[in-house]
PDB file of C-alpha atoms in Angstrom:
ATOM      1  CA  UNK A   6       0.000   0.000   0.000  1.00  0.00           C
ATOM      2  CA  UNK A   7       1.487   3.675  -0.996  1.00  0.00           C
ATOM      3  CA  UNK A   8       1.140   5.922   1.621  1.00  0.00           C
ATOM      4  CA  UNK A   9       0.979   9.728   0.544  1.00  0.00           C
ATOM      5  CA  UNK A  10       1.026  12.392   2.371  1.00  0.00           C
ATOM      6  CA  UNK A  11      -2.218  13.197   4.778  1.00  0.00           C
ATOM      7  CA  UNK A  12      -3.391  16.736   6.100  1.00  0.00           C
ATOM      8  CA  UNK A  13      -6.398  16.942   8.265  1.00  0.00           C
ATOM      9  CA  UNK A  14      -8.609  20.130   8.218  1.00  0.00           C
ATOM     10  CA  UNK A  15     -10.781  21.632  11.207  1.00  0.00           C
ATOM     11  CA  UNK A  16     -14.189  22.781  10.502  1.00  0.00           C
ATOM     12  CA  UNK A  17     -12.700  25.932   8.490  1.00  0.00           C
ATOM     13  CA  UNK A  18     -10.532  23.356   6.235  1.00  0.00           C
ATOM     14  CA  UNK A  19      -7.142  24.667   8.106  1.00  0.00           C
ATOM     15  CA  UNK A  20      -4.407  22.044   7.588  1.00  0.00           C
ATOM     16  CA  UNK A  21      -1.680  20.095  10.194  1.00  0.00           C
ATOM     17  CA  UNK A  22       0.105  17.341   9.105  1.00  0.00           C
ATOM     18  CA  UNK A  23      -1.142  13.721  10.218  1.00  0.00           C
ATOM     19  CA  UNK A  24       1.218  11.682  12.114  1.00  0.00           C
ATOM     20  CA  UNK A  25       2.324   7.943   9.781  1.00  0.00           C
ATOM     21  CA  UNK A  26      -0.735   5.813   9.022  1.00  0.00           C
ATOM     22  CA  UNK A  27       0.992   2.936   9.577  1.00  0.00           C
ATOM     23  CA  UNK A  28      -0.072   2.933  13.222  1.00  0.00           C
ATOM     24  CA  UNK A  29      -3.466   1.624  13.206  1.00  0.00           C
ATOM     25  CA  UNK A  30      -3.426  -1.797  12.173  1.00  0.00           C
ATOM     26  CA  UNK A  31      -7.178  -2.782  10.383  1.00  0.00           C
ATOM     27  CA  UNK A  32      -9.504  -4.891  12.472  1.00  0.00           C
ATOM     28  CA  UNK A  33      -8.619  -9.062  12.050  1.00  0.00           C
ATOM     29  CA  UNK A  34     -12.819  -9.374  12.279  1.00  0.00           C
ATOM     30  CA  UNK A  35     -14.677  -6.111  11.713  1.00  0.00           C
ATOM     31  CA  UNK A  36     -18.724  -6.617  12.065  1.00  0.00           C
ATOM     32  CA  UNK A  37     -18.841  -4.731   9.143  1.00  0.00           C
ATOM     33  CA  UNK A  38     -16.656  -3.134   6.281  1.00  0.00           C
ATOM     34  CA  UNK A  39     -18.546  -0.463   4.136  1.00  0.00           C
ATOM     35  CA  UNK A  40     -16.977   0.554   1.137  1.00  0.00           C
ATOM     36  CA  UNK A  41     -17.745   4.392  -0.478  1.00  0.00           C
ATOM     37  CA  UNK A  42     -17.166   7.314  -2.426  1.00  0.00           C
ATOM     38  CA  UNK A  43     -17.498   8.440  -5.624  1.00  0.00           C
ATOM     39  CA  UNK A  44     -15.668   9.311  -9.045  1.00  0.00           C
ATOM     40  CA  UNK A  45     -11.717  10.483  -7.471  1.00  0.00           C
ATOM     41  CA  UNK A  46     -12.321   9.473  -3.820  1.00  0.00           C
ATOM     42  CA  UNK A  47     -12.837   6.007  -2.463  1.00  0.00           C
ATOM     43  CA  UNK A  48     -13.781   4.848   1.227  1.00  0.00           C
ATOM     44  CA  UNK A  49     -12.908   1.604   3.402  1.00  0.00           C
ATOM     45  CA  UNK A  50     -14.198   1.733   6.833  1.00  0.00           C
ATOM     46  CA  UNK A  51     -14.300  -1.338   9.010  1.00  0.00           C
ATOM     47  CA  UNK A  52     -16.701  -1.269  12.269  1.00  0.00           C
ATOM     48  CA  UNK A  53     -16.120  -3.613  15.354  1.00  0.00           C
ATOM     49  CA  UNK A  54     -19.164  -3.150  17.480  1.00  0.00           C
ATOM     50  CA  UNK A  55     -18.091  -3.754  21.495  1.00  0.00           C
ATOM     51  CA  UNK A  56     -21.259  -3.032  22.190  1.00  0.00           C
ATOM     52  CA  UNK A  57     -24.695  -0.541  21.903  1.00  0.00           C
ATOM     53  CA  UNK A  58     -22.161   2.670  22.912  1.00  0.00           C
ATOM     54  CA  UNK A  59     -18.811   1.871  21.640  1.00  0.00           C
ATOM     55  CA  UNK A  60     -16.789   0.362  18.589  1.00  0.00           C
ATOM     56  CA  UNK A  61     -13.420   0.188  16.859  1.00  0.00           C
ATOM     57  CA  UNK A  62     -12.975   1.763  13.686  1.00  0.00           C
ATOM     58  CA  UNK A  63     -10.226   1.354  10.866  1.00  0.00           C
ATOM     59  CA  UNK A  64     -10.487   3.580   7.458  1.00  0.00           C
ATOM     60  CA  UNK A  65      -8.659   3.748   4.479  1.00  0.00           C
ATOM     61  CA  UNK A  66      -8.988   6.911   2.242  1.00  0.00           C
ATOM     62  CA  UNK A  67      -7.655   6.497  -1.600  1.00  0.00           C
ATOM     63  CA  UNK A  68      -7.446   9.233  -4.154  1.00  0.00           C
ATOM     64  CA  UNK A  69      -8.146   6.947  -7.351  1.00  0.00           C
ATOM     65  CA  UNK A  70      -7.952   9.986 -10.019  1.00  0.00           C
ATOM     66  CA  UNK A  71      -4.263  12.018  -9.200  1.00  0.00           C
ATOM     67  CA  UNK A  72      -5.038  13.782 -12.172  1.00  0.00           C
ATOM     68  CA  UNK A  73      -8.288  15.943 -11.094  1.00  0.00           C
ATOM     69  CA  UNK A  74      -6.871  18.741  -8.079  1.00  0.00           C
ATOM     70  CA  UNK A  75      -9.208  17.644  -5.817  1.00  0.00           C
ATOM     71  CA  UNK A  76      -8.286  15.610  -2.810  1.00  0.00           C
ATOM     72  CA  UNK A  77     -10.759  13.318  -1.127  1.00  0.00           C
ATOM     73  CA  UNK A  78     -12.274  14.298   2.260  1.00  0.00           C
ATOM     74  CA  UNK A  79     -13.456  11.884   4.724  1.00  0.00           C
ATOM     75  CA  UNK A  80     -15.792  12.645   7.817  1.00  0.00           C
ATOM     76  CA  UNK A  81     -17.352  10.461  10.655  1.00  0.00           C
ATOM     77  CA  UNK A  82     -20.094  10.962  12.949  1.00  0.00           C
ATOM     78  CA  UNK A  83     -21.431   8.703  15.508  1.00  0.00           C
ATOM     79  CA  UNK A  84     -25.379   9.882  15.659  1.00  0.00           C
ATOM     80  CA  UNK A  85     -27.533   8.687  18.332  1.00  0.00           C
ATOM     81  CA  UNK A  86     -30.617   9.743  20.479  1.00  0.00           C
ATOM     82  CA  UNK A  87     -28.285  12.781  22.199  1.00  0.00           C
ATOM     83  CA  UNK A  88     -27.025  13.752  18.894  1.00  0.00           C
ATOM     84  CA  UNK A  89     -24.020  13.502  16.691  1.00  0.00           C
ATOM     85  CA  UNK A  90     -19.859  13.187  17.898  1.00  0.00           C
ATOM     86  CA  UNK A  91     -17.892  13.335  15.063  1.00  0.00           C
ATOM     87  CA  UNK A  92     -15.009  11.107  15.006  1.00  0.00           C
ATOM     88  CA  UNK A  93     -11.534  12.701  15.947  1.00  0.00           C
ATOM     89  CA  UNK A  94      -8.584  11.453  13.621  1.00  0.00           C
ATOM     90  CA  UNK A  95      -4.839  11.498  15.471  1.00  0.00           C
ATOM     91  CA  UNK A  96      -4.561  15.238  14.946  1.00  0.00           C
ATOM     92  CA  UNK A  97      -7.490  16.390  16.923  1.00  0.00           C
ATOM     93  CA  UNK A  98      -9.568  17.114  13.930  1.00  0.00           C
ATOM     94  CA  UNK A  99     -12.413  16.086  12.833  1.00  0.00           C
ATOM     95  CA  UNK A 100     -12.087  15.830   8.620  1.00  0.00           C
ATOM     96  CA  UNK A 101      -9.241  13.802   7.235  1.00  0.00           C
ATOM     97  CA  UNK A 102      -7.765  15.536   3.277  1.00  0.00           C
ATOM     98  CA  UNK A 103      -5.741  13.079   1.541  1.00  0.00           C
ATOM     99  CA  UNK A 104      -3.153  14.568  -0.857  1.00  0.00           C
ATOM    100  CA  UNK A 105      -1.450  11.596  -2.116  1.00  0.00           C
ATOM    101  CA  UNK A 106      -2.194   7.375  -2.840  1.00  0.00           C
ATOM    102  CA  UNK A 107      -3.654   6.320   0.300  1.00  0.00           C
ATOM    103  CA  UNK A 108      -3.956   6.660   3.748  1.00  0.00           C
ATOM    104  CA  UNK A 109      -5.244   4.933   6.597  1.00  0.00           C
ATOM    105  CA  UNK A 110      -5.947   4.787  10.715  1.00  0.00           C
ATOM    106  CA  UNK A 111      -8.502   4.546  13.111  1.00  0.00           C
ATOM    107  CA  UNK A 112      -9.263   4.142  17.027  1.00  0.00           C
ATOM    108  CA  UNK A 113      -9.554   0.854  18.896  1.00  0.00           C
ATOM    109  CA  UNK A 114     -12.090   1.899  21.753  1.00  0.00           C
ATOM    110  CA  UNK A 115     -14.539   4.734  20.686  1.00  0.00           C
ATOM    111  CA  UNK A 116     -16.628   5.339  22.806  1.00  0.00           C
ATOM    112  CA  UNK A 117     -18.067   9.004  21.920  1.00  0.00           C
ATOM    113  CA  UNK A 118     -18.638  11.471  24.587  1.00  0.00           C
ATOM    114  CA  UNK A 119     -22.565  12.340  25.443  1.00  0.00           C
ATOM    115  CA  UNK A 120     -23.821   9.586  23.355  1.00  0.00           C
ATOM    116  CA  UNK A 121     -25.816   6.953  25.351  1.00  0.00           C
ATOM    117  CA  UNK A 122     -26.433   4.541  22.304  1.00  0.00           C
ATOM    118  CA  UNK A 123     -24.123   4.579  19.561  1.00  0.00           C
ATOM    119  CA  UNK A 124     -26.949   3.701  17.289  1.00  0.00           C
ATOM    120  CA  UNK A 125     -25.274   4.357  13.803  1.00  0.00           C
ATOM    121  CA  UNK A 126     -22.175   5.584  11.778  1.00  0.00           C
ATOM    122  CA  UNK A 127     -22.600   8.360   9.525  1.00  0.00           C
ATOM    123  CA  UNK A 128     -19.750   8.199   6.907  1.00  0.00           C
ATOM    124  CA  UNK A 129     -19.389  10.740   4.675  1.00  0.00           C
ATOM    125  CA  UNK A 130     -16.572  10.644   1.465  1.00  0.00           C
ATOM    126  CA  UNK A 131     -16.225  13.513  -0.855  1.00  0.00           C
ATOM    127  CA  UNK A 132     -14.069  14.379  -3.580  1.00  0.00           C
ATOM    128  CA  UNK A 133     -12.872  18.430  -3.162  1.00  0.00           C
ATOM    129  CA  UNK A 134     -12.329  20.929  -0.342  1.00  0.00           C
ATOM    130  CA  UNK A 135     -14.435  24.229  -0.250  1.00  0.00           C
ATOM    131  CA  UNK A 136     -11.087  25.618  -1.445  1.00  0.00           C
ATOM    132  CA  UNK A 137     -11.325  23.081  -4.906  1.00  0.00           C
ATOM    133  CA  UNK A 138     -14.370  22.444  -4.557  1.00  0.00           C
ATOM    134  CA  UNK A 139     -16.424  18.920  -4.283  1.00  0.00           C
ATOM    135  CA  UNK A 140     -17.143  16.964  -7.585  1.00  0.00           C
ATOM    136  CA  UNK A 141     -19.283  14.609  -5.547  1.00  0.00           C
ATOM    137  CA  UNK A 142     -20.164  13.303  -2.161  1.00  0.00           C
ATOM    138  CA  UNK A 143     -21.644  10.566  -0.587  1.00  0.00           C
ATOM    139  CA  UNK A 144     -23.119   9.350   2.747  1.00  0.00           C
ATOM    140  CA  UNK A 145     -23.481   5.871   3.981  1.00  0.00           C
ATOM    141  CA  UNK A 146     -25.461   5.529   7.243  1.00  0.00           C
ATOM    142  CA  UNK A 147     -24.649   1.733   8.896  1.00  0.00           C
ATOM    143  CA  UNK A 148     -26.199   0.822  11.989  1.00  0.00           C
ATOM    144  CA  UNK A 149     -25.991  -0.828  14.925  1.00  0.00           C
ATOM    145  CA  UNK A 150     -28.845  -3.001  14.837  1.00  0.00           C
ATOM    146  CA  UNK A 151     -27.382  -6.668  16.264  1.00  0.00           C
ATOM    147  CA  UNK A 152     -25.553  -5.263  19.464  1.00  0.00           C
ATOM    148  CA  UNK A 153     -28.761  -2.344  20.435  1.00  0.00           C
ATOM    149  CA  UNK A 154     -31.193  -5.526  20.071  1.00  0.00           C
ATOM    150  CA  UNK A 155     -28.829  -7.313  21.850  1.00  0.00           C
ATOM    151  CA  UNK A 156     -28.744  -4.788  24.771  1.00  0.00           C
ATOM    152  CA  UNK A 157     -32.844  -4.611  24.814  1.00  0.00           C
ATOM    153  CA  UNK A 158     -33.145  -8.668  25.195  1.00  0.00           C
ATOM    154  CA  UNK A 159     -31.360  -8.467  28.616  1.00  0.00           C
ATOM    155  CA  UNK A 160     -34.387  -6.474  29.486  1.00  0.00           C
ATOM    156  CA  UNK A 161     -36.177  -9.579  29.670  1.00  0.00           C
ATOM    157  CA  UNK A 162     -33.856 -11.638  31.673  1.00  0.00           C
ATOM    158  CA  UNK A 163     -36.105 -13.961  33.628  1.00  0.00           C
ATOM    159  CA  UNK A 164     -39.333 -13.423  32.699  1.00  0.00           C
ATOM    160  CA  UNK A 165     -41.466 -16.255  31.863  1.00  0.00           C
ATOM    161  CA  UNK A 166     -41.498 -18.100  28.655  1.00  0.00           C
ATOM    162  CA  UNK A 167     -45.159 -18.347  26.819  1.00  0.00           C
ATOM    163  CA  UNK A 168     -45.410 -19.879  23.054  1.00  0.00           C
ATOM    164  CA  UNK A 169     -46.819 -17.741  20.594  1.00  0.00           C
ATOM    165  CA  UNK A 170     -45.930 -14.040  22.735  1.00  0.00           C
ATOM    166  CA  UNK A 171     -44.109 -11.232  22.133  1.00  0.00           C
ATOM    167  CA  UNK A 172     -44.042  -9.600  25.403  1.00  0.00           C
ATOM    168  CA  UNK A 173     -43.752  -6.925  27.449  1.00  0.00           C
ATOM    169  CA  UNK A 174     -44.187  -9.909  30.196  1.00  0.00           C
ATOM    170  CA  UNK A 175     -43.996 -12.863  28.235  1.00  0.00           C
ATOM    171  CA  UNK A 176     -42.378 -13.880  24.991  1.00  0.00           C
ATOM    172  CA  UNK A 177     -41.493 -17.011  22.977  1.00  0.00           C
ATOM    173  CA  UNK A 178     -38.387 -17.235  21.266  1.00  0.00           C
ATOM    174  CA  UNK A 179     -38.982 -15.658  17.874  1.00  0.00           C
ATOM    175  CA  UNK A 180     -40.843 -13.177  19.988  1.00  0.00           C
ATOM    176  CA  UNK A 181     -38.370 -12.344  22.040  1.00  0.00           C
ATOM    177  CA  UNK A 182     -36.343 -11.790  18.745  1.00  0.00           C
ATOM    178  CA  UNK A 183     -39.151  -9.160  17.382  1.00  0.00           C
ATOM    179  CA  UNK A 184     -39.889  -7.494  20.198  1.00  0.00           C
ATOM    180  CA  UNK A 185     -35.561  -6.597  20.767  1.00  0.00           C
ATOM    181  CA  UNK A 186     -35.713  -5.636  17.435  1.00  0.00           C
ATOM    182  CA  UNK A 187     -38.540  -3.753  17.493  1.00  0.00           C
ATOM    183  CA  UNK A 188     -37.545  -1.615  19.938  1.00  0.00           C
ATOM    184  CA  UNK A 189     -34.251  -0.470  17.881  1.00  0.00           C
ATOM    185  CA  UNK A 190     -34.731   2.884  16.734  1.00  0.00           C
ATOM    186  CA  UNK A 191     -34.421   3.634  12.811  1.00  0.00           C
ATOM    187  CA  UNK A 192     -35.219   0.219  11.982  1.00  0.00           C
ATOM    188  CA  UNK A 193     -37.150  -0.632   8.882  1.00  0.00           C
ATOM    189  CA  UNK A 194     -40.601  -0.802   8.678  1.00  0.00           C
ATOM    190  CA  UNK A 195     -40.808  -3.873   7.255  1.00  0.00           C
ATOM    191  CA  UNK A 196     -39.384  -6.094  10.184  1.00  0.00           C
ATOM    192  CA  UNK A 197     -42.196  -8.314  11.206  1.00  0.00           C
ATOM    193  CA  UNK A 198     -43.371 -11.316  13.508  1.00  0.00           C
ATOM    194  CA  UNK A 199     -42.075 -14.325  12.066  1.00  0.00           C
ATOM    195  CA  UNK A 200     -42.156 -17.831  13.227  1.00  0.00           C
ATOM    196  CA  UNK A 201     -38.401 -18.698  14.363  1.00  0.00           C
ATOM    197  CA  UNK A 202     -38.216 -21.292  11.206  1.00  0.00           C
ATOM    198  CA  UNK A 203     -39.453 -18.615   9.281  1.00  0.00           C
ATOM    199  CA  UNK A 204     -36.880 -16.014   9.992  1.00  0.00           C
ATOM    200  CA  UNK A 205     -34.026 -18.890   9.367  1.00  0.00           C
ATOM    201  CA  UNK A 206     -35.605 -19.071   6.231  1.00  0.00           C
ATOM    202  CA  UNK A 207     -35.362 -14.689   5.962  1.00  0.00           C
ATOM    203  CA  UNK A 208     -31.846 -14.456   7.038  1.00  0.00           C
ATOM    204  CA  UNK A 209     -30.594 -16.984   4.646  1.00  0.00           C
ATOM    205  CA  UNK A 210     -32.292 -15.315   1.840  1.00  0.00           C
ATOM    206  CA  UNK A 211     -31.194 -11.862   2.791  1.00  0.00           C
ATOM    207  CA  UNK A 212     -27.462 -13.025   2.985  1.00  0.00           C
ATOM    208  CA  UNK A 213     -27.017 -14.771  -0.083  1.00  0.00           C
ATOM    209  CA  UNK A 214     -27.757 -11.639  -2.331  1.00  0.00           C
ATOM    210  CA  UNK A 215     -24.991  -9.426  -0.907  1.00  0.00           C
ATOM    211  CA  UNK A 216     -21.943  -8.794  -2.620  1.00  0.00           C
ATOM    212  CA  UNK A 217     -18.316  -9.899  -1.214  1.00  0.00           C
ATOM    213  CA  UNK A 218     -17.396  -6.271  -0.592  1.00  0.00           C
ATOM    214  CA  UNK A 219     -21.073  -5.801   1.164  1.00  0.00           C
ATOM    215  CA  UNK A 220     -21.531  -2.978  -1.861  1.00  0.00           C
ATOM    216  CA  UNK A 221     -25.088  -3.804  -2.454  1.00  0.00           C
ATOM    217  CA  UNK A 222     -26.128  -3.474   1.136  1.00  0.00           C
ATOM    218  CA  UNK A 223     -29.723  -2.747   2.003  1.00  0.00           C
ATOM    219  CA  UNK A 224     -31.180  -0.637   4.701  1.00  0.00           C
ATOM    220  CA  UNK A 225     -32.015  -3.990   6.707  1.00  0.00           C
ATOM    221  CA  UNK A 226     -29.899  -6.738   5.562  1.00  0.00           C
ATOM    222  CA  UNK A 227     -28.089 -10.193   7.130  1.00  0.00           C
ATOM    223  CA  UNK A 228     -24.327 -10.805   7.241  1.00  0.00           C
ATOM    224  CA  UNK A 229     -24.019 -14.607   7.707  1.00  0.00           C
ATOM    225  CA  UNK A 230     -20.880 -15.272   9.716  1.00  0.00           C
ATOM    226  CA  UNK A 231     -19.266 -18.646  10.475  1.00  0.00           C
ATOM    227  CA  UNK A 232     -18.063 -19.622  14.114  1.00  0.00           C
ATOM    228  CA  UNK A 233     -14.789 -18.344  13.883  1.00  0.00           C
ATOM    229  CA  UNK A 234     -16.542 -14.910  12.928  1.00  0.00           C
ATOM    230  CA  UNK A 235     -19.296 -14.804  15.636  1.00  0.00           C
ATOM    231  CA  UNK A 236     -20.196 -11.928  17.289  1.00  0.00           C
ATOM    232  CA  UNK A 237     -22.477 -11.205  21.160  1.00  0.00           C
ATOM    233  CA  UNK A 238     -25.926 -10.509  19.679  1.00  0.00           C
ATOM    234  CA  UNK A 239     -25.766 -12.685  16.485  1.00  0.00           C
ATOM    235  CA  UNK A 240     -28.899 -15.122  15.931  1.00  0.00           C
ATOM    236  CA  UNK A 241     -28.340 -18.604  16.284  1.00  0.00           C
ATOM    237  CA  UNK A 242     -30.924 -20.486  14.489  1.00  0.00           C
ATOM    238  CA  UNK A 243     -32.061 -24.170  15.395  1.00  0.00           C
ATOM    239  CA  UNK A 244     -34.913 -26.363  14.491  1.00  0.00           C
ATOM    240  CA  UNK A 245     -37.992 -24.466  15.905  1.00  0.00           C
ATOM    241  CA  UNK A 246     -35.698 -22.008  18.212  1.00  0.00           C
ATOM    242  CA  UNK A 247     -34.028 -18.807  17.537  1.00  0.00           C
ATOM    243  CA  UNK A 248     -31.568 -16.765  19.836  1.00  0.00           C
ATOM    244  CA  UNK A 249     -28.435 -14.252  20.321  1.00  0.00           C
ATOM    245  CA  UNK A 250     -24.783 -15.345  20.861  1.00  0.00           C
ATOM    246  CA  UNK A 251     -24.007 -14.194  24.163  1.00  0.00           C
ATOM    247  CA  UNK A 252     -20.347 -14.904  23.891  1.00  0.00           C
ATOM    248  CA  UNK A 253     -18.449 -17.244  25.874  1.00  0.00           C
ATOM    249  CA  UNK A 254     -20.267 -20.425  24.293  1.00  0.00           C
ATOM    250  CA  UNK A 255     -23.638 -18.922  25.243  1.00  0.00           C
ATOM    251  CA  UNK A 256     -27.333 -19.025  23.859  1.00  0.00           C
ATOM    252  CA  UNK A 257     -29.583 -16.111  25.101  1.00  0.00           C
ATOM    253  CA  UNK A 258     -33.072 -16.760  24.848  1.00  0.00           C
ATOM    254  CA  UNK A 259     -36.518 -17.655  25.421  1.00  0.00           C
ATOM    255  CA  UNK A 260     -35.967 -21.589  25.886  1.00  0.00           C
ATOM    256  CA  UNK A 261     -39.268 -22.753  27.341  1.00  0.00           C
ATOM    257  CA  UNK A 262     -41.347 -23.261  30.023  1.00  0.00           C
ATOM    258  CA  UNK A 263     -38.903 -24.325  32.564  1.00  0.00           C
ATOM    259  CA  UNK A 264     -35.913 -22.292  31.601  1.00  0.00           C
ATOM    260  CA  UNK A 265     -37.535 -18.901  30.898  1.00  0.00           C
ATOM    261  CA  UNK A 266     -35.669 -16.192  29.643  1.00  0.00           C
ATOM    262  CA  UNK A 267     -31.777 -16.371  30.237  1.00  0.00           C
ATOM    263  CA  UNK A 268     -28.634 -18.313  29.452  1.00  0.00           C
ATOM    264  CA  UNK A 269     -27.731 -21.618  28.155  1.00  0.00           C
ATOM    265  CA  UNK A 270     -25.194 -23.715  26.461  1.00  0.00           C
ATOM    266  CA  UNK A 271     -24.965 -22.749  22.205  1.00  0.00           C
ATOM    267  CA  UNK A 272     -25.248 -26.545  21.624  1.00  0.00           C
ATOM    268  CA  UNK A 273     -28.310 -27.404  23.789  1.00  0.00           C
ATOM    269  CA  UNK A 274     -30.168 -27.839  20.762  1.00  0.00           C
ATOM    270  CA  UNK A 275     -29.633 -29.014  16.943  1.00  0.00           C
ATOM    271  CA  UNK A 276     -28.318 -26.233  14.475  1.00  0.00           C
ATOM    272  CA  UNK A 277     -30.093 -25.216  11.618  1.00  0.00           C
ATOM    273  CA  UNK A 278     -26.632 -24.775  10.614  1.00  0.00           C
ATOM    274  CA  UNK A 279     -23.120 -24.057  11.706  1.00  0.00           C
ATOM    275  CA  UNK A 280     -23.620 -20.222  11.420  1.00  0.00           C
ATOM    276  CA  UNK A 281     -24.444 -17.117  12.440  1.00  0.00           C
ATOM    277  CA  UNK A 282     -26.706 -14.282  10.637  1.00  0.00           C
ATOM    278  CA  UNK A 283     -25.863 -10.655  11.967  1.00  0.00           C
ATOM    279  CA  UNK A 284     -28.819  -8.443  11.293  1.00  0.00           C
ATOM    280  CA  UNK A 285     -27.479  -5.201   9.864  1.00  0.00           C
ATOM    281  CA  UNK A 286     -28.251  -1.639   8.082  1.00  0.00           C
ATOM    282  CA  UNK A 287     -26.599   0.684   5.524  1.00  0.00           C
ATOM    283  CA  UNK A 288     -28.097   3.522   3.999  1.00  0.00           C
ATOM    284  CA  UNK A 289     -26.548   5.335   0.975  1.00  0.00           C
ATOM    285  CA  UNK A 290     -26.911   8.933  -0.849  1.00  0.00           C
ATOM    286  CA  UNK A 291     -25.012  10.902  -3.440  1.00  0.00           C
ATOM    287  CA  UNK A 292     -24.610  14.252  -4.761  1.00  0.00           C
ATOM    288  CA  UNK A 293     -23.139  15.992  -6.819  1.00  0.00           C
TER     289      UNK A 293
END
């Protein structure tokens, strides 16, 4: 990889030069890598969720047309219910301006200030500064959805299991599923009630029409991951049962009658399969 020469600019596009990008490494197993830009200016951004309020990030800016004057720009915000944190690159500014090949970083632990839920990324990648001024620019929103459902499920911890509910005091296991979901904000309309068969047979549909490079993703769409990928909050699908990865070699879920809502082994049951479907979001716009 050919490293040029990176600048950052403040707010007013003032410029300080970036320390070597050779000291972020990119993530071994991001939950997500979104890919953007547009003609002169590409985007690589990998997201490592921790959890609903903090992630890892690793980008990669690349000016793929030398020839035009008009370095790429590349902006992050974190947006959730309090607002919007933009993310800070090693200079203490808030806009990285490649002049060069290609440059890269990120932060292991962001966790942004103010920001209860981290509910989404906001990445923005243009091509010109106010001072060249932009050819195009485009935003790609991808959310959090897996890890906030995640965090609503433990809600439940406990409370009884009933077959064919979907709470708030009882819940089977696909309705466990919909009602976490359904409390995520900014998800898609269409997410319904579906039997926990049912929404095996959803996720494996959804994931086997995305691209490698995740370039075609929709605004509620399934990674499927194998084990060695798996992620807290991930379904696990079995014959008749749904439920998140908990980590550790745990099932969360609603079991049945005598185990309620809570914790058990990931093989109690039979797999549907050996994998793991990671509900996710991306969102896309362009101008020009």
């Amino acid at each position: 990889m050919t490293t040029g020469a990176l600048l950052i600019a403040a707010g007013s596009m003032g410029l300080a030069t970036a320390p070597p990008a050779s000291a972020n490494e990119p993530i071994a197993n991001p939950s997500i890598t979104v890919t953007g830009g547009c003609a002169g200016a590409r985007s690589l951004v990998q997201i490592y969720w921790h959890s609903s309020n903090e992630a890892s990030i690793h980008w990669t800016l690349t000016d793929t047309d030398r020839g035009d004057g008009k370095p790429p720009v590349l902006r992050m915000n974190a947006v959730g219910a309090d607002g919007a944190q933009p993310f800070v690159f090693r200079t203490g500014e808030t806009a990285a301006v490649l002049h060069g090949d290609t440059v890269s970083g990120g932060e292991d632990t962001w966790n942004p200030s103010d920001i209860a839920q981290f509910r989404r990324l906001q990445i923005i990648t243009q091509n010109g500064t106010t001072a060249s001024g932009v050819e195009c620019s485009t935003t790609k929103s991808v959310y959090n959805f897996s890890r906030v459902a995640y965090h609503y499920s433990l809600d439940q911890t406990d409370k009884p299991y009933e077959w064919g509910t979907e709470g708030p005091d009882t819940f089977d296991c696909s309705g466990l599923v919909y009602h976490s979901y359904n409390r995520v904000p900014d998800l898609p309309s269409d997410w319904t009630r579906k039997t926990a068969n049912s929404y095996y047979s959803w996720a494996v549909g959804e994931a086997a029409n995305n691209e490698s490079n995740n370039s075609n993703l929709q605004p509620l769409d399934v990674l499927r991951v194998p084990a060695s990928e798996r992620q807290v909050g991930d379904l696990v699908f079995y014959d008749g049962h749904v439920g998140f990865y908990a980590g550790d070699g745990r099932l969360y879920s609603a079991l049945n009658e005598n185990a309620g809502i809570g914790y058990t082994s990931i093989d109690i049951l039979t797999r549907q399969d050996q994998y793991y479907y990671r509900i996710v979001g991306v969102r896309s716009s362009t101008s020009s």
